[in-house]
Short mmCIF file of C-alpha atoms in Angstrom, two decimals:
data_model
loop_
_atom_site.label_atom_id
_atom_site.label_comp_id
_atom_site.label_asym_id
_atom_site.label_seq_id
_atom_site.Cartn_x
_atom_site.Cartn_y
_atom_site.Cartn_z
CA MET A 1 43.65 22.38 -24.25
CA LYS A 2 40.82 23.00 -26.61
CA VAL A 3 37.61 21.24 -26.04
CA THR A 4 34.44 21.64 -28.42
CA GLN A 5 30.91 20.07 -27.34
CA GLU A 6 28.00 18.45 -28.98
CA ARG A 7 24.75 16.78 -27.37
CA LEU A 8 23.72 13.66 -27.77
CA PRO A 9 21.10 11.15 -27.05
CA GLU A 10 19.92 9.94 -23.83
CA SER A 11 21.04 13.20 -22.03
CA GLN A 12 24.61 13.02 -23.07
CA LEU A 13 27.40 15.50 -23.90
CA GLY A 14 30.04 14.62 -26.40
CA LEU A 15 33.45 16.34 -25.65
CA ASN A 16 36.02 16.47 -28.55
CA ILE A 17 39.63 17.18 -26.68
CA GLU A 18 42.68 18.13 -28.21
CA ILE A 19 45.69 17.46 -26.46
CA ALA A 20 48.35 19.89 -27.08
CA ALA A 21 51.99 18.50 -28.77
CA GLU A 22 54.08 19.22 -25.46
CA ALA A 23 51.40 17.46 -23.32
CA SER A 24 51.66 14.32 -25.32
CA ARG A 25 55.23 14.53 -25.11
CA SER A 26 55.15 15.12 -21.41
CA ALA A 27 52.93 12.38 -20.58
CA TYR A 28 55.07 10.09 -22.27
CA GLU A 29 58.38 10.95 -20.65
CA LYS A 30 56.93 11.04 -17.30
CA MET A 31 55.82 7.39 -18.22
CA VAL A 32 59.13 6.52 -18.89
CA GLN A 33 60.33 8.16 -15.88
CA ASN A 34 58.05 6.39 -13.49
CA LEU A 35 58.65 3.19 -14.81
CA SER A 36 62.63 3.64 -14.63
CA ARG A 37 62.03 4.33 -11.08
CA SER A 38 59.98 1.49 -10.15
CA SER A 39 61.04 -1.36 -12.19
CA ASN A 40 63.14 -4.19 -11.01
CA ILE A 41 65.64 -5.60 -14.06
CA PRO A 42 68.45 -7.79 -13.12
CA GLY A 43 71.70 -6.19 -13.39
CA PHE A 44 70.60 -2.57 -12.62
CA ARG A 45 69.80 -0.73 -9.36
CA LYS A 46 66.27 0.17 -8.92
CA GLY A 47 65.86 3.64 -10.37
CA LYS A 48 68.96 3.26 -12.53
CA VAL A 49 67.78 1.41 -15.52
CA PRO A 50 69.05 3.20 -18.71
CA ARG A 51 66.15 4.26 -20.75
CA GLN A 52 67.48 1.93 -23.95
CA VAL A 53 67.24 -1.14 -21.48
CA LEU A 54 64.03 -0.19 -20.44
CA LEU A 55 62.29 0.56 -23.87
CA GLN A 56 63.89 -3.11 -24.46
CA ARG A 57 62.73 -4.93 -21.69
CA ILE A 58 59.24 -3.38 -21.51
CA GLY A 59 58.43 -2.38 -24.98
CA ASN A 60 57.75 0.99 -26.22
CA GLU A 61 54.22 -0.08 -27.59
CA ARG A 62 53.24 -1.01 -23.77
CA ILE A 63 54.77 2.53 -22.23
CA LYS A 64 52.59 4.24 -25.38
CA ALA A 65 49.90 2.67 -23.86
CA ALA A 66 50.28 3.29 -20.29
CA ALA A 67 51.06 7.04 -21.27
CA LEU A 68 48.16 7.26 -23.54
CA GLU A 69 45.53 5.87 -20.82
CA ASP A 70 46.89 7.98 -17.91
CA LEU A 71 46.55 11.18 -20.50
CA ILE A 72 43.02 10.36 -21.25
CA GLN A 73 42.12 9.95 -17.67
CA LYS A 74 43.78 13.39 -16.39
CA SER A 75 42.60 15.50 -19.84
CA LEU A 76 38.69 14.18 -19.46
CA GLN A 77 38.42 15.00 -15.87
CA ASP A 78 40.55 18.72 -16.40
CA ALA A 79 37.96 19.24 -19.85
CA ILE A 80 34.87 18.55 -17.41
CA GLU A 81 36.33 21.26 -14.70
CA GLN A 82 37.34 23.50 -17.47
CA GLU A 83 33.98 23.30 -19.05
CA SER A 84 32.11 23.55 -15.70
CA ILE A 85 29.99 20.38 -16.83
CA GLU A 86 28.04 18.54 -14.25
CA ALA A 87 28.88 15.31 -15.09
CA LEU A 88 26.84 12.12 -13.50
CA GLY A 89 28.50 8.96 -13.44
CA GLN A 90 31.70 8.12 -15.17
CA PRO A 91 32.59 9.31 -18.35
CA ASN A 92 33.04 7.16 -21.72
CA LEU A 93 35.52 7.10 -23.92
CA ARG A 94 33.91 7.29 -27.73
CA SER A 95 37.09 7.09 -29.70
CA ASP A 96 38.88 3.56 -30.09
CA PHE A 97 41.49 2.97 -27.79
CA ASP A 98 43.48 0.98 -30.12
CA GLU A 99 42.80 3.46 -33.10
CA LEU A 100 44.24 6.37 -31.06
CA LEU A 101 47.40 4.28 -30.15
CA GLY A 102 48.23 3.14 -33.30
CA LYS A 103 48.05 7.01 -34.24
CA TYR A 104 49.53 8.09 -30.78
CA ASN A 105 53.11 9.55 -31.50
CA PRO A 106 54.63 11.14 -28.38
CA GLY A 107 55.28 14.90 -29.15
CA ASP A 108 52.55 15.36 -31.72
CA ALA A 109 49.10 16.59 -30.93
CA PHE A 110 46.07 14.28 -31.13
CA THR A 111 42.28 14.61 -30.34
CA PHE A 112 39.84 12.18 -28.72
CA SER A 113 36.16 12.00 -27.80
CA ILE A 114 34.17 10.92 -24.67
CA ALA A 115 30.70 11.10 -23.75
CA VAL A 116 29.26 12.16 -20.21
CA ASP A 117 25.79 12.18 -19.04
CA VAL A 118 24.47 15.63 -17.94
CA PRO A 119 21.04 16.60 -15.98
CA PRO A 120 18.44 16.14 -18.36
CA THR A 121 17.07 18.91 -19.78
CA VAL A 122 13.03 19.32 -18.81
CA GLU A 123 11.10 21.48 -21.19
CA LEU A 124 7.80 21.25 -19.79
CA ALA A 125 4.54 21.68 -21.42
CA ASP A 126 1.61 23.45 -20.10
CA TYR A 127 0.84 22.24 -16.35
CA SER A 128 -1.41 25.22 -15.10
CA ASN A 129 -4.89 23.80 -16.48
CA LEU A 130 -4.60 19.88 -16.44
CA SER A 131 -8.08 17.87 -16.79
CA VAL A 132 -8.09 14.55 -14.97
CA LYS A 133 -10.63 12.26 -13.52
CA ALA A 134 -10.00 10.18 -10.44
CA GLU A 135 -11.43 7.52 -8.53
CA GLU A 136 -13.40 8.89 -5.24
CA ILE A 137 -12.93 6.23 -2.52
CA VAL A 138 -15.85 6.72 -0.11
CA TYR A 139 -16.13 5.87 3.62
CA LYS A 140 -18.28 2.84 4.18
CA PRO A 141 -19.39 2.44 7.86
CA GLU A 142 -19.90 -1.42 7.26
CA LYS A 143 -16.10 -1.73 7.08
CA VAL A 144 -15.79 -0.69 10.40
CA ASP A 145 -18.29 -3.62 11.65
CA GLU A 146 -16.19 -6.11 9.48
CA PHE A 147 -13.09 -4.82 11.09
CA ILE A 148 -14.44 -5.28 14.45
CA GLU A 149 -15.74 -8.65 13.62
CA GLU A 150 -12.51 -9.81 12.37
CA SER A 151 -10.75 -8.76 15.40
CA ARG A 152 -13.48 -10.27 17.64
CA GLU A 153 -12.90 -13.64 15.53
CA LYS A 154 -9.18 -13.51 16.00
CA LYS A 155 -10.08 -13.53 19.89
CA ALA A 156 -12.30 -16.04 20.12
CA ASP A 157 -11.94 -19.50 22.06
CA LEU A 158 -12.44 -22.70 20.57
CA VAL A 159 -14.72 -24.65 22.47
CA PRO A 160 -15.20 -28.63 21.93
CA VAL A 161 -18.73 -29.64 20.53
CA GLU A 162 -19.90 -33.08 21.75
CA ASP A 163 -23.52 -32.95 20.98
CA ARG A 164 -24.08 -32.43 17.37
CA PRO A 165 -22.39 -33.55 14.00
CA ALA A 166 -20.24 -30.83 12.04
CA SER A 167 -21.65 -27.95 10.50
CA MET A 168 -20.37 -24.78 8.41
CA GLY A 169 -18.40 -22.82 10.77
CA ASP A 170 -17.35 -24.93 13.03
CA ILE A 171 -13.68 -25.87 13.49
CA ALA A 172 -12.57 -29.15 12.38
CA PHE A 173 -9.49 -31.36 13.25
CA VAL A 174 -9.06 -34.17 10.48
CA ASP A 175 -6.76 -36.85 9.06
CA PHE A 176 -7.22 -37.11 5.23
CA LYS A 177 -5.90 -38.63 2.44
CA GLY A 178 -6.14 -38.36 -1.53
CA THR A 179 -6.18 -40.63 -4.21
CA LEU A 180 -7.07 -39.73 -8.12
CA THR A 181 -9.92 -41.33 -9.29
CA GLY A 182 -9.55 -43.77 -12.21
CA GLU A 183 -5.65 -43.65 -11.88
CA GLU A 184 -6.08 -46.96 -9.83
CA GLY A 185 -6.00 -45.39 -6.47
CA LYS A 186 -2.45 -43.34 -7.36
CA GLU A 187 -2.00 -41.32 -3.92
CA ILE A 188 -1.78 -37.40 -4.60
CA GLU A 189 1.51 -36.08 -3.50
CA GLY A 190 0.98 -33.45 -0.77
CA GLY A 191 -2.66 -34.67 -0.38
CA SER A 192 -2.36 -35.92 3.05
CA ALA A 193 -2.40 -34.95 6.24
CA THR A 194 -2.57 -35.82 9.92
CA ASN A 195 -4.54 -33.74 12.27
CA PHE A 196 -4.96 -30.62 10.00
CA GLN A 197 -7.19 -27.94 11.69
CA VAL A 198 -9.67 -26.46 9.21
CA GLU A 199 -12.48 -23.62 9.41
CA MET A 200 -15.29 -25.31 7.71
CA VAL A 201 -16.26 -22.36 5.43
CA GLU A 202 -16.61 -22.01 1.67
CA GLY A 203 -13.33 -21.79 -0.42
CA LYS A 204 -11.41 -23.83 2.08
CA LEU A 205 -9.28 -26.94 0.87
CA ILE A 206 -10.79 -28.41 -2.45
CA PRO A 207 -14.03 -27.32 -3.55
CA GLY A 208 -16.82 -29.91 -2.03
CA MET A 209 -14.19 -31.20 0.53
CA VAL A 210 -15.49 -29.02 3.45
CA GLU A 211 -18.79 -29.40 2.15
CA GLY A 212 -18.61 -33.33 2.31
CA MET A 213 -17.45 -32.95 5.94
CA VAL A 214 -21.09 -31.50 6.94
CA GLY A 215 -22.94 -34.02 9.46
CA MET A 216 -19.65 -35.99 10.11
CA LYS A 217 -19.13 -36.79 14.16
CA PRO A 218 -16.02 -37.19 15.90
CA GLU A 219 -13.95 -40.15 14.90
CA GLU A 220 -16.33 -41.18 12.12
CA THR A 221 -14.29 -41.76 8.55
CA LYS A 222 -16.04 -40.78 5.27
CA GLU A 223 -14.75 -40.81 1.77
CA VAL A 224 -15.57 -37.56 -0.38
CA GLU A 225 -15.65 -37.24 -3.90
CA VAL A 226 -14.27 -33.97 -5.64
CA THR A 227 -12.55 -32.40 -8.70
CA PHE A 228 -10.01 -30.12 -8.82
CA PRO A 229 -10.32 -26.75 -10.33
CA GLU A 230 -9.61 -26.12 -13.88
CA ASP A 231 -7.05 -23.33 -12.87
CA TYR A 232 -5.42 -25.30 -9.85
CA PRO A 233 -1.90 -24.31 -9.61
CA GLN A 234 -0.56 -28.11 -10.07
CA GLU A 235 -1.06 -28.51 -13.63
CA ASP A 236 -1.21 -32.29 -13.33
CA LEU A 237 -3.90 -32.13 -10.98
CA ALA A 238 -6.29 -29.56 -12.66
CA GLY A 239 -9.66 -30.52 -13.33
CA LYS A 240 -9.04 -34.46 -12.49
CA PRO A 241 -11.50 -36.08 -10.06
CA ALA A 242 -10.12 -37.48 -6.83
CA LEU A 243 -11.42 -39.09 -3.66
CA PHE A 244 -10.47 -37.98 -0.01
CA SER A 245 -10.68 -40.34 2.76
CA ILE A 246 -11.39 -38.02 5.84
CA THR A 247 -11.43 -38.98 9.45
CA LEU A 248 -12.95 -36.60 11.96
CA ASN A 249 -10.73 -36.20 15.11
CA GLU A 250 -12.32 -33.60 16.97
CA LEU A 251 -14.86 -30.95 16.22
CA LYS A 252 -14.70 -27.51 17.88
CA THR A 253 -16.69 -24.01 17.43
CA LYS A 254 -15.71 -20.57 18.29
CA GLU A 255 -17.00 -18.82 21.32
CA LEU A 256 -16.68 -15.20 20.23
CA PRO A 257 -15.73 -12.29 23.18
CA GLU A 258 -18.66 -9.73 24.11
CA LEU A 259 -18.41 -6.76 22.36
CA ASP A 260 -17.60 -4.58 25.65
CA ASP A 261 -15.17 -2.49 27.44
CA ASP A 262 -13.01 -5.33 28.41
CA PHE A 263 -12.97 -6.37 24.53
CA ALA A 264 -11.92 -2.96 23.63
CA GLN A 265 -9.00 -2.90 26.13
CA GLU A 266 -7.78 -6.25 25.15
CA VAL A 267 -7.61 -5.76 21.38
CA SER A 268 -6.06 -2.29 21.73
CA ASP A 269 -3.38 -2.89 24.40
CA ASP A 270 -5.54 -1.05 27.15
CA GLU A 271 -4.84 2.10 24.63
CA PHE A 272 -9.12 2.42 24.94
CA ASP A 273 -10.83 2.37 27.94
CA THR A 274 -14.33 1.87 26.50
CA MET A 275 -15.85 0.37 23.17
CA ALA A 276 -16.97 3.63 21.92
CA ALA A 277 -13.99 4.77 22.10
CA TYR A 278 -11.89 1.93 20.24
CA ARG A 279 -15.03 2.23 17.64
CA GLU A 280 -14.59 5.90 17.10
CA SER A 281 -10.85 5.53 16.46
CA ILE A 282 -11.22 2.75 13.71
CA GLU A 283 -14.15 4.92 12.19
CA LYS A 284 -11.25 7.71 12.35
CA GLN A 285 -8.76 5.46 10.71
CA PHE A 286 -11.12 4.32 7.75
CA LYS A 287 -12.01 7.92 6.95
CA GLU A 288 -8.69 9.03 6.87
CA GLN A 289 -7.88 5.80 4.61
CA ALA A 290 -10.91 6.58 2.43
CA GLU A 291 -9.27 10.08 1.99
CA ASN A 292 -5.80 9.41 1.35
CA GLN A 293 -6.90 6.76 -1.08
CA THR A 294 -9.02 9.50 -2.99
CA LYS A 295 -5.68 12.08 -2.61
CA ASN A 296 -3.50 9.42 -4.06
CA ASN A 297 -6.01 8.56 -6.99
CA ILE A 298 -5.98 12.37 -7.68
CA ASN A 299 -1.87 12.62 -7.38
CA GLY A 300 -1.68 9.72 -9.57
CA ALA A 301 -4.24 10.86 -12.21
CA ILE A 302 -2.14 14.22 -12.17
CA ALA A 303 1.10 12.26 -12.53
CA ASP A 304 -0.32 10.60 -15.60
CA ALA A 305 -1.44 13.37 -17.16
CA LEU A 306 2.17 15.17 -16.63
CA LEU A 307 3.95 12.15 -18.29
CA GLU A 308 1.78 11.80 -21.30
CA GLN A 309 2.41 15.34 -22.16
CA ASN A 310 6.43 15.94 -20.94
CA LYS A 311 8.68 13.21 -22.56
CA ILE A 312 12.53 13.63 -20.97
CA ASP A 313 15.52 12.09 -22.62
CA LEU A 314 17.00 10.32 -19.34
CA PRO A 315 20.37 9.50 -18.79
CA GLU A 316 21.62 5.94 -18.19
CA SER A 317 23.23 6.76 -15.18
CA LEU A 318 20.54 8.41 -13.41
CA LEU A 319 18.06 5.45 -14.58
CA GLN A 320 20.65 2.89 -13.46
CA GLU A 321 20.36 4.68 -10.02
CA GLU A 322 16.87 4.24 -9.99
CA VAL A 323 16.54 0.89 -11.14
CA THR A 324 18.73 -0.02 -8.16
CA SER A 325 16.48 1.79 -6.04
CA VAL A 326 13.66 -0.22 -7.23
CA LEU A 327 15.14 -3.21 -6.52
CA THR A 328 16.46 -2.46 -3.23
CA LYS A 329 12.74 -1.43 -2.07
CA THR A 330 11.33 -4.94 -3.42
CA LEU A 331 14.07 -6.83 -1.51
CA MET A 332 13.33 -5.19 1.81
CA GLN A 333 9.51 -5.56 1.20
CA MET A 334 10.25 -9.17 0.52
CA GLN A 335 12.26 -9.66 3.69
CA GLN A 336 9.51 -7.88 5.94
CA MET A 337 7.21 -10.58 4.48
CA GLY A 338 9.48 -13.21 5.91
CA LEU A 339 10.62 -14.54 2.29
CA ASP A 340 14.02 -15.51 1.67
CA VAL A 341 15.35 -13.23 -1.07
CA ARG A 342 18.62 -15.28 -1.44
CA GLN A 343 17.16 -17.55 -3.91
CA LEU A 344 15.69 -14.45 -6.11
CA PHE A 345 18.58 -11.94 -5.99
CA ASN A 346 21.61 -14.01 -7.04
CA SER A 347 24.04 -13.81 -9.88
CA ASP A 348 21.91 -15.35 -12.27
CA ASN A 349 18.67 -13.51 -11.61
CA VAL A 350 19.75 -9.89 -11.10
CA PRO A 351 20.30 -8.98 -14.86
CA MET A 352 16.89 -10.31 -15.33
CA LEU A 353 15.25 -7.99 -12.31
CA ARG A 354 17.44 -4.94 -13.50
CA ASP A 355 15.42 -5.20 -16.67
CA ASN A 356 12.29 -5.95 -15.28
CA ALA A 357 12.38 -3.10 -13.12
CA ARG A 358 13.42 -0.75 -15.81
CA PRO A 359 9.74 0.48 -16.58
CA GLU A 360 8.99 1.36 -13.09
CA ALA A 361 12.50 3.22 -12.64
CA THR A 362 11.41 5.11 -15.90
CA THR A 363 8.49 6.14 -14.60
CA ASN A 364 9.41 7.09 -11.30
CA LEU A 365 12.48 9.15 -12.75
CA ASN A 366 10.17 11.08 -15.17
CA LYS A 367 7.65 11.71 -12.47
CA SER A 368 10.14 13.11 -9.99
CA LEU A 369 12.23 15.46 -12.42
CA ILE A 370 8.84 16.93 -13.71
CA LEU A 371 7.70 17.60 -10.49
CA LYS A 372 11.44 19.12 -9.35
CA GLU A 373 11.04 21.32 -12.45
CA ILE A 374 7.37 22.67 -11.58
CA ALA A 375 8.27 23.15 -8.02
CA LYS A 376 11.60 25.14 -8.98
CA LYS A 377 9.48 27.22 -11.54
CA GLU A 378 6.47 28.17 -9.20
CA ASN A 379 8.71 28.21 -5.97
CA LEU A 380 7.04 25.28 -3.98
CA GLU A 381 10.52 23.84 -2.51
CA PRO A 382 9.72 23.27 1.48
CA ASP A 383 10.87 25.72 3.97
CA GLN A 384 13.45 24.29 6.56
CA ALA A 385 10.83 24.59 9.37
CA ALA A 386 8.67 22.27 7.49
CA ILE A 387 11.51 19.83 6.81
CA ASP A 388 12.13 19.92 10.63
CA ALA A 389 8.84 19.56 11.44
CA LYS A 390 8.40 16.37 9.17
CA ILE A 391 11.62 14.72 10.83
CA ALA A 392 10.63 15.39 14.16
CA GLU A 393 7.32 13.80 13.33
CA ILE A 394 8.69 10.42 11.95
CA ARG A 395 11.68 10.25 14.30
CA PRO A 396 10.05 8.22 17.08
CA GLU A 397 9.16 5.38 14.23
CA LEU A 398 13.08 5.23 13.65
CA ALA A 399 13.98 4.71 17.39
CA GLY A 400 16.71 1.75 17.77
CA GLN A 401 17.67 1.86 13.99
CA GLU A 402 20.68 3.11 12.34
CA VAL A 403 19.71 6.28 10.55
CA ASP A 404 21.76 8.25 7.76
CA GLU A 405 20.95 11.47 8.82
CA ASP A 406 22.03 12.88 5.12
CA ARG A 407 19.52 10.27 3.44
CA LEU A 408 16.72 11.01 5.83
CA LEU A 409 17.13 14.61 5.33
CA GLN A 410 16.92 13.87 1.27
CA MET A 411 13.93 11.57 1.51
CA VAL A 412 11.77 14.30 3.83
CA THR A 413 12.81 16.91 1.50
CA GLU A 414 11.63 15.29 -1.70
CA ASP A 415 8.37 13.88 -0.12
CA LEU A 416 7.15 17.55 1.07
CA LEU A 417 8.24 18.72 -2.48
CA SER A 418 6.12 16.50 -3.98
CA GLU A 419 3.37 17.06 -1.41
CA ASN A 420 3.64 20.72 -2.39
CA THR A 421 3.62 20.28 -6.06
CA TYR A 422 0.84 17.98 -5.84
CA ALA A 423 -1.48 20.31 -3.96
CA TRP A 424 -0.82 23.58 -5.96
CA LEU A 425 -1.55 21.29 -9.34
CA LYS A 426 -4.67 20.06 -7.64
CA GLU A 427 -5.80 23.96 -6.95
CA LYS A 428 -5.30 24.44 -10.77
CA ALA A 429 -6.39 21.38 -12.19
CA ASN A 430 -10.28 20.53 -13.06
CA VAL A 431 -10.43 17.19 -11.16
CA GLU A 432 -13.42 15.03 -11.93
CA LEU A 433 -14.06 12.43 -9.34
CA VAL A 434 -15.80 9.29 -10.30
CA PRO A 435 -17.15 6.12 -8.30
CA GLU A 436 -14.99 3.62 -6.95
CA GLY A 437 -14.31 0.78 -9.86
CA SER A 438 -15.49 2.82 -12.64
CA LEU A 439 -12.06 3.87 -14.37
#
């Protein structure tokens, strides 16, 4: 079998495959024999159908088509093996099958063409002296106080208020009903509730609604005039004035726990005995978070620089695999958030979702291929000891889950390779750290 190759766009290889006359004849004869053995024709025993009868009943064109299809499938696989081609996905027939069939004469040589995706060639630009800017995320001690205060708020007890009217910061339990002003008291759809709990802070409910409740006493009813914001999600309400009738059923205030050792033990599930130890752990978390965010910003800047100067001709098969991976991750994240993914991920929406995911998949694939090529050139692949240590580190997090060990090994290896490569590039690069929010 004679095979000639040609490079095609999108990391494809074109193969022109010449089928010898004997192979052409043999494929046809083999198909006739197979059909003779398998066909049920009245008046003849199975496997004893005369050749001429078989041709008349099935038709020579149908037999030729079946023989040609088998011959093409076998020949293209043989050609890929013969030429030692690392094929990705399924080869595509470039020749028109109907034209081939019209020219196919068993016993005559013929040629057909296929296209097959192959791993892309990554020709790297100089990456040894990159200049990048990245935002530095600075640890802010006040973030620790904010976090602890939020935890304190969550553990607060609600205590009834009986000796004063409502004020900002209270927790109010209210009935309310809203109507549009100037539209003959048209009731607002979804604009009513019974014994609704609301924290009286700015930004809750419709602007002005909470503020209008200040000074109310339990069992008091008050009408509050408000205006829906111009950017309100319900377009039919945006910018319109409304009147809300509000009845205050009950008023409570938050009683915050003391920031003592008991509080530390409660919020940490007894992981820390003292408030000092708990605060120290929170400080450590926020410092590590700032360091990791800065590191990620640097890696992102390096990745952007690499993507800008290296263009790769991506094969469609790899790109479609990455699109599937992007959508799978999105689906899992949505499920973890408790969202119903069945409404979004259905047969009608999937083509659109795949198109939307394509840019992200393209970036991911380009980045991965560039990093792998740099790691290969600089011998940065992780050793087995590092891989084993990383797997042992994350193994407790996977307890009780069904684990695909091959996939786990692949993911850990790829993560460590990326870490090694980014670390190497960072040492060689000129990195300018700039204040957060300046880029």
